[in-house]
Amino acid sequence: MIGSSGSTVLLGLIISTGPAQTSTRPAGPPTVHLVSRIDVKDFGAETLRIGDLNVDGSPELLFVQSLRGPRQITCLTATSLQGELLWQVRKPSVDNGQIYSDLPVQIYDWDNDGCNEVLYVRQAKYVDPAYNGTSVRERASRYQGHATLIVLDGRTGREKGTLALPAPADDCFLFADLTGRGRREDLVVKDRYWNMWGVAHDGRVLWHWAGSTGHFPAIADVDNDGRDEVFVGFALIDHDGKVLFDHDPKGAHQDACWILKAPDNIWRLLFGNAGIHCLKPDGTALWEHPLGEAQHVVAGRFRADSPLQLAVVDRTPEPTHRRDENAWANLYLYDLEGREIWKRQQPRGGWAIATVPADWFGRHGLQTIFVYGHGPGRPAVMYDGHGRIIDTFPMAYTPDRSEADRCSDFYGLAADVWGDERDEIILFGSRGACIYANARPLESPTLYNETLYPGM
């Protein structure tokens, strides 16, 4: 409902909106549908991967638990979309569902045999300093042995193989084509903030780069030579490790980045740190905005009046630049030239929001902006390209949890898990997981005007 002050009340979440942010949800049939509520028992996690594990043609879920301080992966649990347990590697614990950082685990057909594998990194031993049992451990001055990429059979969870990696490379990894294989079968691996390596499919270390890596690189074949370049926010690295440009990070790191080839055929390299920056592939700045802490830079066609727009979160806006229960975030929408289209202030306590582009209305419609992370117990929301909240998604926690558990944090993803051309919303955390679908009728030419004599 809409209050007289111009605020929207959504399932107990009060959002200061002004007239432009009023919900457009019409009266009548529901617009979202809770299609799966998963009892995560003791394997709930704030890290989730999606992929077809049992080769049945539909995706499954992989819950990833870890020790929050050492950032070690402790348990992998594969389930169906309805929560049926497929397999589990190592022992789950209700205490290991929360995360400190990204985790090095992916689902991919690593050996190109038509079946997905689960790949994760087992850390090398941190010799100095040794873990004290309480603090977060991001790096060591001395390691013993090397990190190891573990390859599991996606159907059973049984180990299929291993690959040695540089010892510090235990933060995250992504697949890239660095050697011209025609498929992304090589690896880009990194430590927390300081080093990055290119690794061939057979384990050969192709190159090493030291600098401000940020959280997660982006890859694309920017120079059209059949091999990927790696963008780390302040630098662009060629497939062979050559530095194409490298800007001074000035003590900062990249919080989010995106590479896109716009409809004008010009590549744009976007990243957020203290502000939002847009670069050419040669490192030349196209535009920038000095924000407090720009994160979650995502691109999509959210509006019909321009070919592409950029959604950006500023987590520490003026004037306080705080990150606490009294702080808030701002959600911005920019056009490709860096012009602000709109800004939406989030509720107090919602400083940690994250954004995901979603095909909520199908691949041929306008995209939407899925936003989660408003704080424990608050629902995720869906924005349209005009800055209006059109749907809300409360977390469905595991039954019989305590009241404290039912207000735990959760994360979110958008993925077409039903194969109906529309994304579903997947919420997951240490105390629950659920899947929402768009309940609106899907106007697809394949689902109406059907005939015995196709050809339309």
Short mmCIF file of C-alpha atoms in Angstrom, two decimals:
data_model
loop_
_atom_site.label_atom_id
_atom_site.label_comp_id
_atom_site.label_asym_id
_atom_site.label_seq_id
_atom_site.Cartn_x
_atom_site.Cartn_y
_atom_site.Cartn_z
CA MET A 1 0.00 0.00 0.00
CA ILE A 2 1.05 3.61 -0.44
CA GLY A 3 1.32 5.83 2.60
CA SER A 4 0.54 9.53 2.57
CA SER A 5 4.24 10.31 2.96
CA GLY A 6 5.06 8.72 -0.39
CA SER A 7 6.55 5.55 1.06
CA THR A 8 5.78 2.00 -0.05
CA VAL A 9 5.03 -0.67 2.58
CA LEU A 10 5.99 -4.11 1.29
CA LEU A 11 5.75 -7.09 3.67
CA GLY A 12 6.99 -5.02 6.57
CA LEU A 13 9.73 -3.31 4.53
CA ILE A 14 9.30 0.45 4.41
CA ILE A 15 11.01 2.05 1.43
CA SER A 16 11.20 5.79 0.94
CA THR A 17 10.25 6.17 -2.67
CA GLY A 18 8.63 9.37 -3.76
CA PRO A 19 6.10 9.23 -6.58
CA ALA A 20 8.48 7.68 -9.15
CA GLN A 21 9.05 4.51 -7.12
CA THR A 22 5.46 3.58 -6.37
CA SER A 23 4.75 -0.11 -6.88
CA THR A 24 2.78 -0.84 -10.03
CA ARG A 25 1.51 -4.24 -8.88
CA PRO A 26 -2.14 -4.44 -9.96
CA ALA A 27 -4.93 -5.90 -7.87
CA GLY A 28 -5.86 -9.40 -8.91
CA PRO A 29 -3.94 -12.65 -9.38
CA PRO A 30 -0.55 -13.00 -7.68
CA THR A 31 2.46 -11.96 -9.72
CA VAL A 32 5.02 -14.23 -8.02
CA HIS A 33 4.74 -17.87 -7.05
CA LEU A 34 6.81 -19.79 -4.49
CA VAL A 35 7.49 -23.00 -6.41
CA SER A 36 10.13 -24.59 -4.20
CA ARG A 37 10.97 -24.34 -0.52
CA ILE A 38 14.04 -26.37 0.39
CA ASP A 39 14.72 -27.74 3.85
CA VAL A 40 18.48 -27.14 4.00
CA LYS A 41 18.78 -28.92 7.37
CA ASP A 42 22.50 -28.66 8.30
CA PHE A 43 23.88 -28.02 4.77
CA GLY A 44 22.48 -24.51 4.21
CA ALA A 45 24.97 -22.07 2.72
CA GLU A 46 25.46 -18.52 1.50
CA THR A 47 27.30 -19.87 -1.57
CA LEU A 48 25.28 -21.63 -4.27
CA ARG A 49 26.12 -22.86 -7.76
CA ILE A 50 23.62 -23.98 -10.41
CA GLY A 51 24.16 -26.58 -13.15
CA ASP A 52 23.02 -29.89 -14.59
CA LEU A 53 24.83 -32.40 -12.39
CA ASN A 54 23.02 -35.68 -13.07
CA VAL A 55 22.76 -35.25 -16.87
CA ASP A 56 18.96 -35.19 -16.90
CA GLY A 57 18.79 -31.96 -18.88
CA SER A 58 17.64 -29.75 -16.00
CA PRO A 59 19.75 -27.86 -13.46
CA GLU A 60 20.52 -28.91 -9.91
CA LEU A 61 21.75 -26.89 -6.91
CA LEU A 62 25.16 -27.11 -5.22
CA PHE A 63 25.37 -25.73 -1.66
CA VAL A 64 28.92 -24.84 -0.59
CA GLN A 65 29.91 -24.56 3.07
CA SER A 66 33.20 -23.23 4.41
CA LEU A 67 35.09 -22.20 7.51
CA ARG A 68 34.49 -18.46 7.64
CA GLY A 69 37.89 -17.50 9.05
CA PRO A 70 40.24 -19.73 7.03
CA ARG A 71 37.87 -19.63 3.99
CA GLN A 72 38.30 -23.38 3.51
CA ILE A 73 35.57 -25.31 1.70
CA THR A 74 34.25 -27.92 4.13
CA CYS A 75 31.18 -29.48 2.52
CA LEU A 76 29.52 -29.72 -0.90
CA THR A 77 25.86 -30.77 -1.12
CA ALA A 78 24.06 -31.41 -4.41
CA THR A 79 20.25 -31.33 -4.47
CA SER A 80 17.43 -31.18 -6.97
CA LEU A 81 15.42 -27.98 -7.37
CA GLN A 82 12.96 -29.42 -4.86
CA GLY A 83 15.69 -30.17 -2.30
CA GLU A 84 16.11 -33.90 -2.87
CA LEU A 85 19.65 -34.86 -1.79
CA LEU A 86 21.75 -36.21 -4.67
CA TRP A 87 25.15 -36.46 -2.99
CA GLN A 88 27.28 -34.87 -0.33
CA VAL A 89 31.05 -34.55 0.01
CA ARG A 90 32.48 -34.16 3.53
CA LYS A 91 30.45 -33.41 6.65
CA PRO A 92 27.91 -30.56 6.77
CA SER A 93 27.59 -28.24 9.74
CA VAL A 94 24.92 -25.70 10.57
CA ASP A 95 27.79 -23.44 11.75
CA ASN A 96 29.59 -23.38 8.37
CA GLY A 97 26.92 -21.83 6.18
CA GLN A 98 28.04 -18.20 6.42
CA ILE A 99 30.78 -16.76 4.21
CA TYR A 100 33.44 -14.10 4.42
CA SER A 101 34.26 -13.93 0.71
CA ASP A 102 33.73 -15.55 -2.65
CA LEU A 103 34.66 -19.24 -2.73
CA PRO A 104 36.65 -21.08 -5.43
CA VAL A 105 34.05 -23.50 -6.74
CA GLN A 106 32.32 -23.83 -10.14
CA ILE A 107 30.19 -26.25 -12.18
CA TYR A 108 31.50 -26.83 -15.70
CA ASP A 109 32.12 -29.55 -18.29
CA TRP A 110 35.86 -29.47 -17.63
CA ASP A 111 36.82 -32.47 -19.77
CA ASN A 112 34.30 -31.69 -22.56
CA ASP A 113 32.64 -35.11 -22.36
CA GLY A 114 29.09 -33.76 -22.29
CA CYS A 115 28.72 -34.08 -18.50
CA ASN A 116 29.38 -31.38 -15.92
CA GLU A 117 32.01 -31.63 -13.24
CA VAL A 118 32.22 -29.82 -9.92
CA LEU A 119 35.58 -28.08 -9.47
CA TYR A 120 36.84 -26.52 -6.25
CA VAL A 121 40.16 -25.45 -4.76
CA ARG A 122 41.71 -27.08 -1.72
CA GLN A 123 44.05 -24.63 0.02
CA ALA A 124 47.78 -25.05 0.50
CA LYS A 125 48.97 -25.04 4.11
CA TYR A 126 49.40 -21.56 5.57
CA VAL A 127 52.68 -21.97 7.46
CA ASP A 128 53.32 -18.40 8.56
CA PRO A 129 51.29 -16.96 10.09
CA ALA A 130 49.45 -20.03 11.31
CA TYR A 131 45.71 -19.69 11.80
CA ASN A 132 44.87 -18.55 15.33
CA GLY A 133 41.35 -19.91 15.25
CA THR A 134 39.57 -16.56 15.27
CA SER A 135 40.79 -14.09 12.66
CA VAL A 136 40.11 -14.07 8.95
CA ARG A 137 43.02 -15.56 7.01
CA GLU A 138 43.53 -13.91 3.61
CA ARG A 139 47.18 -14.64 2.81
CA ALA A 140 50.40 -16.09 4.21
CA SER A 141 54.02 -15.01 4.03
CA ARG A 142 54.97 -18.67 3.62
CA TYR A 143 53.04 -21.67 2.26
CA GLN A 144 53.68 -25.39 2.32
CA GLY A 145 52.89 -27.33 -0.83
CA HIS A 146 50.48 -25.95 -3.41
CA ALA A 147 46.79 -25.29 -3.82
CA THR A 148 44.93 -28.08 -5.62
CA LEU A 149 42.03 -27.96 -8.05
CA ILE A 150 39.78 -30.91 -7.21
CA VAL A 151 37.59 -32.26 -10.04
CA LEU A 152 34.47 -34.18 -8.98
CA ASP A 153 32.03 -36.20 -11.06
CA GLY A 154 28.87 -34.11 -11.14
CA ARG A 155 26.66 -37.21 -10.98
CA THR A 156 28.19 -38.81 -7.89
CA GLY A 157 30.55 -36.34 -6.23
CA ARG A 158 33.41 -38.82 -6.58
CA GLU A 159 36.85 -37.39 -7.29
CA LYS A 160 37.91 -37.64 -10.96
CA GLY A 161 41.21 -35.79 -10.90
CA THR A 162 43.36 -33.01 -9.48
CA LEU A 163 45.48 -30.16 -10.78
CA ALA A 164 48.23 -28.32 -8.90
CA LEU A 165 47.85 -24.53 -8.65
CA PRO A 166 50.13 -21.81 -7.27
CA ALA A 167 49.91 -21.95 -3.46
CA PRO A 168 48.17 -18.60 -2.85
CA ALA A 169 45.56 -19.15 -5.59
CA ASP A 170 42.63 -20.01 -3.32
CA ASP A 171 40.27 -17.04 -3.55
CA CYS A 172 38.27 -17.68 -6.73
CA PHE A 173 38.73 -18.82 -10.32
CA LEU A 174 37.03 -18.54 -13.68
CA PHE A 175 37.31 -20.31 -17.02
CA ALA A 176 38.86 -18.56 -20.02
CA ASP A 177 40.32 -19.38 -23.42
CA LEU A 178 43.92 -18.25 -23.02
CA THR A 179 45.50 -20.71 -25.48
CA GLY A 180 43.16 -20.56 -28.47
CA ARG A 181 41.47 -23.92 -27.86
CA GLY A 182 38.18 -22.53 -29.14
CA ARG A 183 36.53 -23.19 -25.78
CA ARG A 184 37.07 -21.78 -22.30
CA GLU A 185 39.12 -24.65 -20.91
CA ASP A 186 41.95 -22.70 -19.25
CA LEU A 187 41.85 -21.02 -15.85
CA VAL A 188 42.33 -17.58 -14.37
CA VAL A 189 43.06 -18.00 -10.66
CA LYS A 190 43.86 -15.46 -7.96
CA ASP A 191 44.54 -14.89 -4.30
CA ARG A 192 42.49 -12.45 -2.28
CA TYR A 193 43.74 -9.08 -3.55
CA TRP A 194 47.34 -9.22 -4.78
CA ASN A 195 48.12 -11.83 -7.45
CA MET A 196 46.56 -13.45 -10.51
CA TRP A 197 47.72 -16.32 -12.71
CA GLY A 198 46.80 -17.69 -16.12
CA VAL A 199 46.84 -21.51 -16.03
CA ALA A 200 46.50 -23.79 -19.05
CA HIS A 201 44.11 -26.75 -19.08
CA ASP A 202 47.01 -29.12 -18.41
CA GLY A 203 48.17 -27.17 -15.36
CA ARG A 204 51.00 -25.15 -16.93
CA VAL A 205 51.30 -21.71 -15.40
CA LEU A 206 51.19 -19.40 -18.41
CA TRP A 207 51.77 -16.11 -16.63
CA HIS A 208 51.62 -14.30 -13.31
CA TRP A 209 50.45 -10.75 -12.70
CA ALA A 210 50.84 -8.83 -9.42
CA GLY A 211 48.61 -5.86 -8.72
CA SER A 212 45.26 -4.80 -7.31
CA THR A 213 43.08 -7.71 -8.47
CA GLY A 214 39.86 -6.76 -6.75
CA HIS A 215 37.21 -9.39 -6.13
CA PHE A 216 36.47 -11.12 -9.44
CA PRO A 217 37.89 -10.45 -12.92
CA ALA A 218 35.90 -10.18 -16.13
CA ILE A 219 36.94 -11.78 -19.44
CA ALA A 220 36.23 -11.17 -23.12
CA ASP A 221 38.03 -11.45 -26.44
CA VAL A 222 38.38 -7.69 -26.75
CA ASP A 223 40.97 -7.72 -29.56
CA ASN A 224 39.16 -10.43 -31.58
CA ASP A 225 42.16 -12.79 -31.79
CA GLY A 226 40.30 -15.88 -30.58
CA ARG A 227 41.69 -15.68 -27.03
CA ASP A 228 40.40 -13.93 -23.94
CA GLU A 229 41.70 -10.84 -22.23
CA VAL A 230 41.32 -10.44 -18.47
CA PHE A 231 40.02 -7.21 -16.94
CA VAL A 232 40.77 -6.73 -13.24
CA GLY A 233 39.40 -3.22 -12.77
CA PHE A 234 42.57 -1.15 -13.03
CA ALA A 235 44.36 -3.27 -15.63
CA LEU A 236 43.68 -5.26 -18.79
CA ILE A 237 45.85 -8.36 -19.28
CA ASP A 238 46.25 -10.05 -22.66
CA HIS A 239 45.88 -13.83 -23.05
CA ASP A 240 49.66 -14.27 -22.81
CA GLY A 241 50.06 -12.11 -19.70
CA LYS A 242 51.09 -8.92 -21.49
CA VAL A 243 49.80 -5.86 -19.66
CA LEU A 244 47.72 -3.80 -22.11
CA PHE A 245 47.14 -1.04 -19.57
CA ASP A 246 47.56 -0.71 -15.82
CA HIS A 247 46.31 2.28 -13.84
CA ASP A 248 47.42 3.27 -10.37
CA PRO A 249 44.78 1.89 -7.95
CA LYS A 250 45.75 4.52 -5.36
CA GLY A 251 45.24 2.08 -2.52
CA ALA A 252 41.81 0.94 -3.68
CA HIS A 253 40.59 -2.30 -5.21
CA GLN A 254 37.93 -3.19 -7.76
CA ASP A 255 34.60 -4.13 -6.20
CA ALA A 256 32.83 -5.12 -9.41
CA CYS A 257 33.56 -5.08 -13.13
CA TRP A 258 31.80 -5.75 -16.41
CA ILE A 259 32.98 -5.96 -20.03
CA LEU A 260 30.45 -5.32 -22.75
CA LYS A 261 30.38 -4.71 -26.47
CA ALA A 262 27.67 -2.12 -26.85
CA PRO A 263 25.27 -1.85 -29.82
CA ASP A 264 27.61 0.79 -31.26
CA ASN A 265 30.29 -1.98 -31.49
CA ILE A 266 32.53 -0.15 -29.01
CA TRP A 267 33.87 -2.17 -26.08
CA ARG A 268 33.32 -0.66 -22.66
CA LEU A 269 35.13 -1.73 -19.51
CA LEU A 270 33.20 -0.81 -16.39
CA PHE A 271 34.34 -1.06 -12.80
CA GLY A 272 33.47 0.29 -9.41
CA ASN A 273 35.65 1.25 -6.48
CA ALA A 274 35.43 4.72 -4.93
CA GLY A 275 33.29 5.62 -7.96
CA ILE A 276 31.97 4.15 -11.19
CA HIS A 277 34.38 4.22 -14.15
CA CYS A 278 33.94 3.47 -17.86
CA LEU A 279 37.07 2.84 -19.95
CA LYS A 280 38.01 2.01 -23.51
CA PRO A 281 40.10 -1.14 -24.11
CA ASP A 282 43.21 1.05 -24.28
CA GLY A 283 42.53 2.31 -20.75
CA THR A 284 41.28 5.74 -21.78
CA ALA A 285 38.49 7.01 -19.53
CA LEU A 286 35.16 7.60 -21.25
CA TRP A 287 33.42 8.85 -18.11
CA GLU A 288 33.30 8.41 -14.36
CA HIS A 289 31.26 9.41 -11.31
CA PRO A 290 32.81 9.87 -7.84
CA LEU A 291 30.52 7.80 -5.63
CA GLY A 292 31.15 6.65 -2.06
CA GLU A 293 31.65 2.93 -2.76
CA ALA A 294 30.38 1.71 -6.12
CA GLN A 295 29.63 -2.01 -6.26
CA HIS A 296 27.65 -4.47 -8.37
CA VAL A 297 27.97 -2.84 -11.77
CA VAL A 298 25.56 -4.67 -14.10
CA ALA A 299 24.45 -3.95 -17.65
CA GLY A 300 21.15 -4.73 -19.31
CA ARG A 301 18.30 -3.40 -21.42
CA PHE A 302 16.01 -2.29 -18.62
CA ARG A 303 14.24 0.45 -20.64
CA ALA A 304 13.01 0.78 -24.21
CA ASP A 305 14.19 4.35 -24.77
CA SER A 306 17.90 3.48 -25.12
CA PRO A 307 19.80 0.34 -26.19
CA LEU A 308 21.52 -0.44 -22.89
CA GLN A 309 21.68 0.86 -19.32
CA LEU A 310 23.91 0.30 -16.29
CA ALA A 311 22.71 -0.38 -12.74
CA VAL A 312 25.15 0.59 -9.99
CA VAL A 313 25.01 0.39 -6.20
CA ASP A 314 26.65 3.05 -4.04
CA ARG A 315 26.99 1.46 -0.61
CA THR A 316 28.28 4.48 1.31
CA PRO A 317 26.55 7.59 -0.03
CA GLU A 318 26.98 11.12 1.18
CA PRO A 319 27.16 12.58 3.69
CA THR A 320 28.14 9.87 6.19
CA HIS A 321 29.98 7.25 4.08
CA ARG A 322 29.06 4.74 6.79
CA ARG A 323 28.51 1.00 6.58
CA ASP A 324 26.38 0.08 9.59
CA GLU A 325 22.79 -0.59 10.62
CA ASN A 326 21.91 3.09 10.20
CA ALA A 327 23.45 3.46 6.75
CA TRP A 328 21.76 2.92 3.41
CA ALA A 329 22.67 2.39 -0.22
CA ASN A 330 21.62 4.22 -3.35
CA LEU A 331 20.69 2.35 -6.51
CA TYR A 332 21.52 4.26 -9.72
CA LEU A 333 20.61 3.70 -13.33
CA TYR A 334 22.89 5.28 -15.95
CA ASP A 335 22.87 5.25 -19.72
CA LEU A 336 25.93 4.19 -21.75
CA GLU A 337 27.21 7.76 -21.82
CA GLY A 338 27.21 7.99 -18.04
CA ARG A 339 24.11 10.13 -17.71
CA GLU A 340 22.05 9.44 -14.60
CA ILE A 341 18.53 8.26 -15.43
CA TRP A 342 17.30 7.80 -11.85
CA LYS A 343 18.42 7.19 -8.28
CA ARG A 344 16.57 5.21 -5.59
CA GLN A 345 17.56 5.48 -1.94
CA GLN A 346 17.29 2.16 -0.13
CA PRO A 347 15.92 1.72 3.41
CA ARG A 348 18.18 2.32 6.40
CA GLY A 349 20.25 -0.75 7.13
CA GLY A 350 20.21 -1.69 3.47
CA TRP A 351 23.79 -0.61 2.76
CA ALA A 352 24.82 -4.13 1.64
CA ILE A 353 22.41 -4.54 -1.26
CA ALA A 354 23.48 -6.34 -4.41
CA THR A 355 22.02 -6.25 -7.92
CA VAL A 356 21.46 -8.93 -10.55
CA PRO A 357 20.03 -8.38 -14.06
CA ALA A 358 17.04 -10.66 -14.62
CA ASP A 359 15.02 -11.80 -17.61
CA TRP A 360 11.92 -11.72 -15.42
CA PHE A 361 9.60 -11.23 -18.40
CA GLY A 362 11.48 -13.46 -20.84
CA ARG A 363 14.52 -13.19 -23.06
CA HIS A 364 12.68 -11.06 -25.62
CA GLY A 365 11.34 -8.51 -23.16
CA LEU A 366 12.90 -5.74 -21.15
CA GLN A 367 15.12 -6.89 -18.31
CA THR A 368 14.59 -6.06 -14.66
CA ILE A 369 16.92 -5.35 -11.73
CA PHE A 370 16.79 -7.89 -8.91
CA VAL A 371 17.99 -6.45 -5.59
CA TYR A 372 18.72 -8.44 -2.43
CA GLY A 373 20.67 -7.81 0.78
CA HIS A 374 18.43 -5.23 2.45
CA GLY A 375 19.18 -6.89 5.79
CA PRO A 376 18.06 -9.89 7.85
CA GLY A 377 14.37 -10.65 7.52
CA ARG A 378 13.74 -8.12 4.73
CA PRO A 379 12.56 -9.38 1.36
CA ALA A 380 14.40 -9.05 -1.92
CA VAL A 381 12.74 -6.82 -4.51
CA MET A 382 12.49 -6.44 -8.27
CA TYR A 383 12.84 -3.04 -9.98
CA ASP A 384 11.76 -2.21 -13.49
CA GLY A 385 13.68 0.21 -15.69
CA HIS A 386 11.67 3.16 -14.41
CA GLY A 387 12.78 2.64 -10.81
CA ARG A 388 9.52 1.07 -9.61
CA ILE A 389 9.38 -1.97 -7.33
CA ILE A 390 7.19 -4.45 -9.16
CA ASP A 391 7.63 -7.62 -7.04
CA THR A 392 8.91 -8.71 -3.63
CA PHE A 393 10.48 -12.02 -2.56
CA PRO A 394 10.53 -12.93 1.15
CA MET A 395 12.91 -15.68 2.18
CA ALA A 396 11.26 -19.02 2.97
CA TYR A 397 13.39 -20.40 5.79
CA THR A 398 13.77 -24.04 6.75
CA PRO A 399 10.96 -25.21 9.08
CA ASP A 400 11.55 -25.41 12.83
CA ARG A 401 14.28 -22.78 12.83
CA SER A 402 14.50 -20.41 15.78
CA GLU A 403 13.26 -16.86 15.49
CA ALA A 404 16.86 -15.67 15.26
CA ASP A 405 17.51 -18.12 12.41
CA ARG A 406 14.46 -16.81 10.58
CA CYS A 407 16.03 -13.38 10.40
CA SER A 408 19.37 -14.51 8.99
CA ASP A 409 20.95 -13.00 5.90
CA PHE A 410 20.41 -14.50 2.47
CA TYR A 411 21.69 -14.10 -1.06
CA GLY A 412 19.99 -14.32 -4.43
CA LEU A 413 20.44 -15.40 -8.04
CA ALA A 414 18.37 -15.15 -11.21
CA ALA A 415 18.38 -18.16 -13.55
CA ASP A 416 15.99 -19.86 -15.94
CA VAL A 417 15.77 -23.16 -14.07
CA TRP A 418 12.39 -24.20 -15.55
CA GLY A 419 13.28 -23.57 -19.20
CA ASP A 420 10.33 -21.27 -19.87
CA GLU A 421 12.47 -18.38 -21.24
CA ARG A 422 11.99 -16.43 -18.00
CA ASP A 423 14.37 -16.26 -15.07
CA GLU A 424 13.36 -17.61 -11.71
CA ILE A 425 14.60 -16.04 -8.46
CA ILE A 426 16.59 -18.30 -6.13
CA LEU A 427 17.11 -17.17 -2.53
CA PHE A 428 19.59 -19.05 -0.36
CA GLY A 429 21.37 -18.71 2.94
CA SER A 430 22.64 -20.67 5.91
CA ARG A 431 19.08 -21.19 7.22
CA GLY A 432 16.97 -21.70 4.12
CA ALA A 433 16.54 -21.73 0.35
CA CYS A 434 13.60 -21.20 -1.99
CA ILE A 435 12.71 -20.53 -5.62
CA TYR A 436 10.18 -18.02 -6.96
CA ALA A 437 8.68 -17.93 -10.46
CA ASN A 438 6.88 -15.18 -12.32
CA ALA A 439 3.19 -16.00 -12.04
CA ARG A 440 2.12 -13.73 -14.89
CA PRO A 441 1.01 -15.47 -18.11
CA LEU A 442 3.92 -15.89 -20.51
CA GLU A 443 3.05 -14.50 -23.92
CA SER A 444 5.29 -16.70 -26.05
CA PRO A 445 4.48 -17.45 -29.70
CA THR A 446 5.27 -21.10 -28.96
CA LEU A 447 2.46 -21.27 -26.39
CA TYR A 448 -0.46 -19.69 -28.26
CA ASN A 449 -1.78 -19.76 -31.85
CA GLU A 450 -0.88 -23.46 -31.87
CA THR A 451 -1.79 -25.52 -34.89
CA LEU A 452 -1.41 -28.96 -36.38
CA TYR A 453 0.25 -27.27 -39.35
CA PRO A 454 3.20 -25.23 -38.00
CA GLY A 455 4.90 -22.62 -40.09
CA MET A 456 3.80 -19.30 -38.67
#
